PDB file of C-alpha atoms and ligand atoms in Angstrom:
ATOM      1  CA  MET A   1      24.999  29.212  -9.602  1.00 46.00           C
ATOM      2  CA  LEU A   2      28.653  27.269  -9.414  1.00 43.00           C
ATOM      3  CA  LYS A   3      29.521  29.269  -6.055  1.00 47.00           C
ATOM      4  CA  THR A   4      25.753  27.579  -4.899  1.00 46.00           C
ATOM      5  CA  LYS A   5      26.855  24.296  -5.526  1.00 49.00           C
ATOM      6  CA  LEU A   6      29.764  24.578  -3.813  1.00 41.00           C
ATOM      7  CA  LEU A   7      28.428  26.276  -0.987  1.00 43.00           C
ATOM      8  CA  HIS A   8      25.892  23.293  -0.975  1.00 51.00           C
ATOM      9  CA  PHE A   9      28.808  20.994  -1.148  1.00 46.00           C
ATOM     10  CA  PHE A  10      30.548  22.719   1.596  1.00 43.00           C
ATOM     11  CA  ILE A  11      27.388  22.744   3.838  1.00 45.00           C
ATOM     12  CA  ALA A  12      26.707  19.093   3.633  1.00 44.00           C
ATOM     13  CA  GLY A  13      30.813  17.839   4.208  1.00 40.00           C
ATOM     14  CA  ILE A  14      29.697  20.353   7.504  1.00 40.00           C
ATOM     15  CA  LEU A  15      26.932  18.744   8.147  1.00 41.00           C
ATOM     16  CA  PHE A  16      27.992  14.327   7.638  1.00 39.00           C
ATOM     17  CA  LEU A  17      31.009  15.710  10.059  1.00 36.00           C
ATOM     18  CA  THR A  18      28.829  17.085  13.158  1.00 37.00           C
ATOM     19  CA  TYR A  19      26.067  14.200  12.569  1.00 38.00           C
ATOM     20  CA  GLY A  20      27.165  11.380  10.621  1.00 34.00           C
ATOM     21  CA  CYS A  21      29.968  10.225  13.250  1.00 31.00           C
ATOM     22  CA  GLN A  22      28.199  10.013  16.283  1.00 31.00           C
ATOM     23  CA  SER A  23      25.668   7.280  18.293  1.00 30.00           C
ATOM     24  CA  SER A  24      24.197   6.312  21.351  1.00 30.00           C
ATOM     25  CA  THR A  25      21.061   4.071  22.129  1.00 30.00           C
ATOM     26  CA  GLU A  26      17.792   4.775  20.779  1.00 32.00           C
ATOM     27  CA  GLN A  27      14.360   3.054  21.479  1.00 34.00           C
ATOM     28  CA  THR A  28      11.962   4.822  20.169  1.00 38.00           C
ATOM     29  CA  LYS A  29       8.176   4.837  20.581  1.00 36.00           C
ATOM     30  CA  ASP A  30       7.496   2.619  17.560  1.00 35.00           C
ATOM     31  CA  PRO A  31       6.638  -0.349  18.502  1.00 31.00           C
ATOM     32  CA  ILE A  32       8.552  -2.215  15.237  1.00 29.00           C
ATOM     33  CA  GLN A  33      11.747   0.656  16.246  1.00 30.00           C
ATOM     34  CA  ILE A  34      14.801  -0.486  15.841  1.00 29.00           C
ATOM     35  CA  GLN A  35      16.724  -0.627  18.330  1.00 28.00           C
ATOM     36  CA  ASP A  36      20.396   1.119  17.565  1.00 29.00           C
ATOM     37  CA  THR A  37      23.284   2.989  19.211  1.00 26.00           C
ATOM     38  CA  LEU A  38      23.494   6.043  18.084  1.00 29.00           C
ATOM     39  CA  SER A  39      24.025   9.016  20.247  1.00 28.00           C
ATOM     40  CA  GLN A  40      22.670  12.675  20.662  1.00 28.00           C
ATOM     41  CA  ALA A  41      23.452  15.257  18.755  1.00 30.00           C
ATOM     42  CA  LYS A  42      25.254  18.400  19.296  1.00 29.00           C
ATOM     43  CA  THR A  43      23.055  21.305  18.879  1.00 28.00           C
ATOM     44  CA  SER A  44      25.112  23.119  16.686  1.00 30.00           C
ATOM     45  CA  HIS A  45      24.998  25.930  14.780  1.00 30.00           C
ATOM     46  CA  LYS A  46      26.775  25.259  11.520  1.00 31.00           C
ATOM     47  CA  ILE A  47      23.673  23.254  10.313  1.00 33.00           C
ATOM     48  CA  ASP A  48      21.137  26.850  10.250  1.00 34.00           C
ATOM     49  CA  THR A  49      22.436  27.685   7.034  1.00 34.00           C
ATOM     50  CA  VAL A  50      21.789  24.434   5.515  1.00 40.00           C
ATOM     51  CA  SER A  51      18.742  25.213   3.734  1.00 40.00           C
ATOM     52  CA  THR A  52      19.272  29.353   3.444  1.00 41.00           C
ATOM     53  CA  ARG A  53      18.287  30.303  -0.304  1.00 41.00           C
ATOM     54  CA  SER A  54      17.403  33.062  -2.274  1.00 43.00           C
ATOM     55  CA  GLU A  55      14.462  33.875  -3.987  1.00 48.00           C
ATOM     56  CA  PRO A  56      13.043  31.652  -5.824  1.00 52.00           C
ATOM     57  CA  ARG A  57      13.276  30.235  -2.421  1.00 63.00           C
ATOM     58  CA  ILE A  58      12.880  26.430  -3.825  1.00 80.00           C
ATOM     59  CA  SER A  59      15.037  24.799  -6.459  1.00 91.00           C
ATOM     60  CA  LEU A  60      15.075  21.883  -7.297  1.00 96.00           C
ATOM     61  CA  LEU A  61      18.836  19.831  -6.979  1.00 97.00           C
ATOM     62  CA  THR A  62      20.177  18.457  -9.437  1.00 96.00           C
ATOM     63  CA  ASN A  63      20.200  14.294 -10.020  1.00 95.00           C
ATOM     64  CA  GLN A  64      24.060  14.789  -9.247  1.00 97.00           C
ATOM     65  CA  GLU A  65      24.278  17.230  -6.488  1.00 97.00           C
ATOM     66  CA  LEU A  66      22.108  15.076  -4.623  1.00 97.00           C
ATOM     67  CA  ASN A  67      23.448  11.972  -4.691  1.00 96.00           C
ATOM     68  CA  ASN A  68      27.097  13.525  -4.238  1.00 97.00           C
ATOM     69  CA  LEU A  69      24.961  13.975  -0.717  1.00 98.00           C
ATOM     70  CA  PRO A  70      26.502  12.149   2.236  1.00 97.00           C
ATOM     71  CA  ASP A  71      22.761  10.232   3.363  1.00 97.00           C
ATOM     72  CA  SER A  72      22.777  10.905   7.307  1.00 97.00           C
ATOM     73  CA  SER A  73      22.938  15.578   5.706  1.00 98.00           C
ATOM     74  CA  PHE A  74      19.807  17.006   5.917  1.00 98.00           C
ATOM     75  CA  VAL A  75      17.783  18.304   2.755  1.00 98.00           C
ATOM     76  CA  GLU A  76      14.937  20.388   2.446  1.00 98.00           C
ATOM     77  CA  LEU A  77      12.633  17.904   0.398  1.00 98.00           C
ATOM     78  CA  LEU A  78      11.356  20.599  -2.286  1.00 98.00           C
ATOM     79  CA  THR A  79      14.741  20.904  -3.665  1.00 98.00           C
ATOM     80  CA  VAL A  80      14.258  16.664  -4.151  1.00 98.00           C
ATOM     81  CA  ASP A  81      10.987  16.931  -5.762  1.00 98.00           C
ATOM     82  CA  SER A  82       8.632  20.047  -5.543  1.00 97.00           C
ATOM     83  CA  THR A  83       5.411  17.938  -6.458  1.00 97.00           C
ATOM     84  CA  PHE A  84       5.166  17.167  -2.444  1.00 98.00           C
ATOM     85  CA  VAL A  85       2.351  19.169  -0.696  1.00 98.00           C
ATOM     86  CA  LEU A  86       3.239  20.442   2.698  1.00 98.00           C
ATOM     87  CA  ASP A  87       0.548  21.700   5.644  1.00 98.00           C
ATOM     88  CA  MET A  88       3.000  21.823   8.430  1.00 98.00           C
ATOM     89  CA  LYS A  89       0.993  22.006  11.372  1.00 97.00           C
ATOM     90  CA  TYR A  90       3.507  23.349  13.921  1.00 97.00           C
ATOM     91  CA  ALA A  91       4.166  26.049  11.827  1.00 97.00           C
ATOM     92  CA  THR A  92       0.593  27.640  12.597  1.00 97.00           C
ATOM     93  CA  PRO A  93      -1.482  27.836  16.376  1.00 96.00           C
ATOM     94  CA  ASP A  94      -3.275  24.491  14.301  1.00 95.00           C
ATOM     95  CA  ASN A  95      -1.821  21.698  16.740  1.00 95.00           C
ATOM     96  CA  PHE A  96      -2.364  19.884  19.945  1.00 93.00           C
ATOM     97  CA  LEU A  97       0.045  22.808  21.028  1.00 92.00           C
ATOM     98  CA  LYS A  98      -2.123  25.346  20.065  1.00 94.00           C
ATOM     99  CA  SER A  99       1.267  27.339  19.562  1.00 94.00           C
ATOM    100  CA  LYS A 100       3.490  27.982  16.559  1.00 95.00           C
ATOM    101  CA  VAL A 101       6.205  26.334  17.469  1.00 95.00           C
ATOM    102  CA  TYR A 102       8.582  25.961  14.271  1.00 96.00           C
ATOM    103  CA  ASP A 103       9.637  29.651  12.968  1.00 96.00           C
ATOM    104  CA  CYS A 104       8.681  27.851   9.048  1.00 96.00           C
ATOM    105  CA  ASP A 105       7.251  25.646   7.131  1.00 96.00           C
ATOM    106  CA  LYS A 106      10.157  23.522   5.842  1.00 97.00           C
ATOM    107  CA  CYS A 107      10.831  19.694   5.585  1.00 98.00           C
ATOM    108  CA  LEU A 108      13.219  18.727   6.480  1.00 98.00           C
ATOM    109  CA  LEU A 109      14.820  14.591   6.244  1.00 98.00           C
ATOM    110  CA  ARG A 110      18.089  13.061   5.744  1.00 98.00           C
ATOM    111  CA  VAL A 111      19.234  12.651   2.551  1.00 98.00           C
ATOM    112  CA  LYS A 112      18.313   9.027   2.130  1.00 98.00           C
ATOM    113  CA  VAL A 113      15.010   9.491   3.619  1.00 98.00           C
ATOM    114  CA  ALA A 114      13.911  12.211   1.630  1.00 98.00           C
ATOM    115  CA  LYS A 115      14.759   9.877  -1.484  1.00 98.00           C
ATOM    116  CA  ALA A 116      12.678   7.480  -0.064  1.00 98.00           C
ATOM    117  CA  LEU A 117       9.684   9.866   0.291  1.00 98.00           C
ATOM    118  CA  ALA A 118      10.733  10.910  -3.378  1.00 98.00           C
ATOM    119  CA  LYS A 119      10.116   7.370  -4.577  1.00 98.00           C
ATOM    120  CA  ALA A 120       6.768   6.932  -2.818  1.00 98.00           C
ATOM    121  CA  GLN A 121       5.495  10.511  -4.463  1.00 98.00           C
ATOM    122  CA  LYS A 122       6.096   9.185  -7.807  1.00 98.00           C
ATOM    123  CA  ALA A 123       4.070   5.916  -7.154  1.00 98.00           C
ATOM    124  CA  PHE A 124       1.274   7.459  -5.467  1.00 98.00           C
ATOM    125  CA  ALA A 125       1.698   9.916  -8.477  1.00 98.00           C
ATOM    126  CA  ASP A 126       1.170   7.130 -10.815  1.00 98.00           C
ATOM    127  CA  GLN A 127      -2.293   6.294  -8.701  1.00 97.00           C
ATOM    128  CA  GLY A 128      -3.286   9.919  -8.881  1.00 98.00           C
ATOM    129  CA  TYR A 129      -2.828  11.047  -5.386  1.00 98.00           C
ATOM    130  CA  ARG A 130       0.641  12.917  -3.730  1.00 98.00           C
ATOM    131  CA  ILE A 131       1.669  12.871  -0.624  1.00 98.00           C
ATOM    132  CA  LYS A 132       0.462  16.163   1.773  1.00 98.00           C
ATOM    133  CA  LEU A 133       3.066  16.506   4.511  1.00 98.00           C
ATOM    134  CA  PHE A 134       2.379  17.218   8.400  1.00 98.00           C
ATOM    135  CA  ASP A 135       5.570  17.185  10.158  1.00 98.00           C
ATOM    136  CA  CYS A 136       9.261  16.139   9.152  1.00 98.00           C
ATOM    137  CA  TYR A 137      12.194  16.544  11.117  1.00 98.00           C
ATOM    138  CA  ARG A 138      11.094  17.958  14.403  1.00 98.00           C
ATOM    139  CA  PRO A 139      13.962  19.783  16.887  1.00 98.00           C
ATOM    140  CA  LEU A 140      14.390  17.977  20.291  1.00 98.00           C
ATOM    141  CA  ASP A 141      13.281  21.081  22.313  1.00 97.00           C
ATOM    142  CA  VAL A 142       9.599  20.811  20.160  1.00 97.00           C
ATOM    143  CA  GLN A 143       9.677  17.167  21.356  1.00 97.00           C
ATOM    144  CA  LYS A 144      10.328  18.120  24.944  1.00 97.00           C
ATOM    145  CA  ARG A 145       7.180  20.898  24.820  1.00 95.00           C
ATOM    146  CA  MET A 146       4.705  18.524  22.532  1.00 94.00           C
ATOM    147  CA  TRP A 147       5.529  15.727  25.783  1.00 96.00           C
ATOM    148  CA  ALA A 148       5.140  18.356  28.797  1.00 95.00           C
ATOM    149  CA  LEU A 149       1.924  18.264  27.260  1.00 92.00           C
ATOM    150  CA  MET A 150       1.113  14.918  26.263  1.00 92.00           C
ATOM    151  CA  PRO A 151       2.798  12.505  28.456  1.00 94.00           C
ATOM    152  CA  ASP A 152       2.025   9.348  26.647  1.00 92.00           C
ATOM    153  CA  LYS A 153       4.639   7.238  24.729  1.00 91.00           C
ATOM    154  CA  ARG A 154       1.469   5.781  22.254  1.00 89.00           C
ATOM    155  CA  TYR A 155       1.307   9.348  21.049  1.00 90.00           C
ATOM    156  CA  VAL A 156       4.851  11.598  22.249  1.00 94.00           C
ATOM    157  CA  GLY A 157       8.125   9.861  22.072  1.00 94.00           C
ATOM    158  CA  ASN A 158       9.890  10.561  25.652  1.00 96.00           C
ATOM    159  CA  PRO A 159      12.223  13.299  24.752  1.00 97.00           C
ATOM    160  CA  TYR A 160      13.869  12.347  27.568  1.00 96.00           C
ATOM    161  CA  GLN A 161      14.744   8.684  27.162  1.00 93.00           C
ATOM    162  CA  ASN A 162      15.136   8.361  23.315  1.00 86.00           C
ATOM    163  CA  GLY A 163      12.759  10.742  21.410  1.00 92.00           C
ATOM    164  CA  SER A 164      10.995  10.418  18.302  1.00 96.00           C
ATOM    165  CA  VAL A 165      11.906   9.494  14.846  1.00 97.00           C
ATOM    166  CA  HIS A 166      11.217  13.212  13.951  1.00 98.00           C
ATOM    167  CA  ASN A 167      13.956  13.557  16.050  1.00 98.00           C
ATOM    168  CA  LYS A 168      16.261  11.673  13.937  1.00 98.00           C
ATOM    169  CA  GLY A 169      14.691  13.498  10.471  1.00 98.00           C
ATOM    170  CA  ALA A 170      13.733   9.782   9.633  1.00 98.00           C
ATOM    171  CA  ALA A 171      10.168   9.750  10.272  1.00 98.00           C
ATOM    172  CA  VAL A 172       7.014  11.702   8.596  1.00 98.00           C
ATOM    173  CA  ASP A 173       3.086  12.956   9.202  1.00 98.00           C
ATOM    174  CA  LEU A 174       1.547  12.719   6.063  1.00 98.00           C
ATOM    175  CA  THR A 175      -1.663  12.114   4.316  1.00 98.00           C
ATOM    176  CA  LEU A 176      -3.004  11.996   0.735  1.00 98.00           C
ATOM    177  CA  VAL A 177      -4.624  14.146  -1.613  1.00 98.00           C
ATOM    178  CA  ASP A 178      -5.828  13.718  -5.190  1.00 98.00           C
ATOM    179  CA  ALA A 179      -5.579  15.275  -8.357  1.00 95.00           C
ATOM    180  CA  GLU A 180      -7.512  18.645  -6.952  1.00 96.00           C
ATOM    181  CA  GLY A 181      -5.463  18.338  -4.159  1.00 97.00           C
ATOM    182  CA  LYS A 182      -8.257  17.679  -1.527  1.00 98.00           C
ATOM    183  CA  GLU A 183      -7.116  15.742   1.071  1.00 98.00           C
ATOM    184  CA  VAL A 184      -8.660  11.476   0.806  1.00 98.00           C
ATOM    185  CA  ASP A 185     -10.944  10.919   3.643  1.00 98.00           C
ATOM    186  CA  MET A 186      -8.606   9.103   6.415  1.00 98.00           C
ATOM    187  CA  GLY A 187     -11.313   9.016   9.558  1.00 98.00           C
ATOM    188  CA  THR A 188      -9.586  11.070  11.623  1.00 98.00           C
ATOM    189  CA  SER A 189      -7.953  14.489  11.698  1.00 97.00           C
ATOM    190  CA  PHE A 190      -4.138  14.724  11.753  1.00 97.00           C
ATOM    191  CA  ASP A 191      -3.009  14.244  15.320  1.00 94.00           C
ATOM    192  CA  HIS A 192      -6.105  12.869  16.881  1.00 96.00           C
ATOM    193  CA  PHE A 193      -5.025  10.810  19.957  1.00 93.00           C
ATOM    194  CA  GLY A 194      -7.727   7.924  20.192  1.00 95.00           C
ATOM    195  CA  ARG A 195      -8.062   4.503  19.114  1.00 97.00           C
ATOM    196  CA  GLU A 196     -10.051   6.031  16.020  1.00 98.00           C
ATOM    197  CA  ALA A 197      -6.648   6.866  14.615  1.00 98.00           C
ATOM    198  CA  HIS A 198      -5.246   3.245  15.257  1.00 97.00           C
ATOM    199  CA  HIS A 199      -4.553   0.894  12.631  1.00 98.00           C
ATOM    200  CA  ALA A 200      -6.471  -1.542  14.101  1.00 98.00           C
ATOM    201  CA  TYR A 201      -9.538   0.707  13.931  1.00 98.00           C
ATOM    202  CA  THR A 202     -12.072  -0.758  11.463  1.00 97.00           C
ATOM    203  CA  ASN A 203     -15.209   0.479  12.682  1.00 98.00           C
ATOM    204  CA  LEU A 204     -15.096   3.025   9.359  1.00 98.00           C
ATOM    205  CA  PRO A 205     -16.269   3.504   5.653  1.00 98.00           C
ATOM    206  CA  GLN A 206     -15.238   0.644   3.181  1.00 98.00           C
ATOM    207  CA  GLU A 207     -13.524   4.276   1.689  1.00 98.00           C
ATOM    208  CA  THR A 208     -11.927   5.058   4.258  1.00 98.00           C
ATOM    209  CA  LEU A 209     -10.129   2.069   5.442  1.00 98.00           C
ATOM    210  CA  GLN A 210      -9.312   1.272   2.160  1.00 98.00           C
ATOM    211  CA  ASN A 211      -7.440   4.638   2.389  1.00 98.00           C
ATOM    212  CA  ARG A 212      -5.626   4.012   4.500  1.00 98.00           C
ATOM    213  CA  LYS A 213      -4.642   0.769   2.793  1.00 98.00           C
ATOM    214  CA  LEU A 214      -2.919   2.856   0.013  1.00 98.00           C
ATOM    215  CA  LEU A 215      -1.178   4.919   2.003  1.00 98.00           C
ATOM    216  CA  LYS A 216       0.399   2.243   4.093  1.00 98.00           C
ATOM    217  CA  GLN A 217       0.992  -0.144   1.068  1.00 98.00           C
ATOM    218  CA  GLY A 218       3.064   2.717  -0.927  1.00 98.00           C
ATOM    219  CA  MET A 219       4.559   4.125   2.039  1.00 98.00           C
ATOM    220  CA  GLU A 220       5.761   0.319   3.415  1.00 98.00           C
ATOM    221  CA  SER A 221       6.728  -0.177  -0.589  1.00 98.00           C
ATOM    222  CA  ALA A 222       9.530   2.782  -0.292  1.00 98.00           C
ATOM    223  CA  GLY A 223      10.846   1.593   2.833  1.00 98.00           C
ATOM    224  CA  PHE A 224       8.673   3.180   5.590  1.00 98.00           C
ATOM    225  CA  LEU A 225       7.168   1.455   8.243  1.00 98.00           C
ATOM    226  CA  PRO A 226       3.859   2.096  10.678  1.00 98.00           C
ATOM    227  CA  ILE A 227       3.326   2.817  14.385  1.00 97.00           C
ATOM    228  CA  THR A 228      -0.344   1.390  15.770  1.00 96.00           C
ATOM    229  CA  SER A 229      -1.504   4.620  17.261  1.00 95.00           C
ATOM    230  CA  GLU A 230      -0.864   7.178  14.405  1.00 96.00           C
ATOM    231  CA  TRP A 231      -2.330   6.133  10.579  1.00 98.00           C
ATOM    232  CA  TRP A 232      -0.443   9.532   9.597  1.00 98.00           C
ATOM    233  CA  HIS A 233       2.499   8.621  11.116  1.00 98.00           C
ATOM    234  CA  TYR A 234       5.703   6.926   9.199  1.00 98.00           C
ATOM    235  CA  PHE A 235       9.443   6.221   9.808  1.00 98.00           C
ATOM    236  CA  TYR A 236      11.841   5.082   7.823  1.00 98.00           C
ATOM    237  CA  GLN A 237      13.511   1.951   8.892  1.00 97.00           C
ATOM    238  CA  ASN A 238      17.014   2.199   8.380  1.00 93.00           C
ATOM    239  CA  ASN A 239      16.965   5.179  10.769  1.00 89.00           C
ATOM    240  CA  ARG A 240      20.250   4.732  11.882  1.00 93.00           C
ATOM    241  CA  PHE A 241      20.578   8.022  12.541  1.00 97.00           C
ATOM    242  CA  PRO A 242      21.456  10.347  15.909  1.00 96.00           C
ATOM    243  CA  VAL A 243      18.605  12.491  17.532  1.00 97.00           C
ATOM    244  CA  ALA A 244      18.952  16.090  16.576  1.00 98.00           C
ATOM    245  CA  ASN A 245      17.828  19.963  17.715  1.00 98.00           C
ATOM    246  CA  PHE A 246      18.943  22.551  15.439  1.00 97.00           C
ATOM    247  CA  LYS A 247      16.281  24.500  14.081  1.00 96.00           C
ATOM    248  CA  PRO A 248      15.888  25.374  10.519  1.00 95.00           C
ATOM    249  CA  ALA A 249      16.745  28.325   8.870  1.00 93.00           C
ATOM    250  CA  CYS A 250      14.005  30.368   7.783  1.00 93.00           C
ATOM    251  CA  PRO A 251      13.724  33.213   5.150  1.00 87.00           C
TER     252      PRO A 251
HETATM  253 ZN1   ZN B   1       4.630  11.638  13.717  1.00 81.80          ZN
END
């Protein structure tokens, strides 16, 4: 166990050194996005080991372990809070690419972002809901595949300009499930590229609008911001992290 912890801190240190000190200009698809000066991250194979775990696959980090990790390192969300529901669409062919582009269904985020999302999860739990994730960190190469199919900045960040906040490990696609694990009605499916998915679209049942409002308020309270065109997409407002392009390690 001690060896595991030491390895963990060692990897966190590598990640910090690899990703924490780079900078470039970034402007994302998000209209409310803060422009910053972060550089493209170099692809690193070191990071592939970040979430390699033996059985049991998921073990929670202690508070001390979590707090010792740099904000900019990547962490597997379920090691921060195991109550999240994962439905990682890009780890299946059930997505607009019609292709499985992730090797496994891990949700990786920057530590700071994962902590904020855990805060949102606790607030939703108090109201009888849990967060279900459709996407988290997304490698830049996957962004390029998406852009090839959907070169529309309203829905896919241009990977040849600034990419998406997903590429930084600071955005999430999500919905809410009730106590039975059933998704609440948000009016459209995930990745519905149409105006019905826009926040401004109000020709929906009152309950649906209320569900969207519940998600929006909960996410905003935890430091996330929405974009206009996707009810499911939220990005962490302090996302001065570089774009990344590593593939998460899979079992
Ligand atoms: Zn998204």
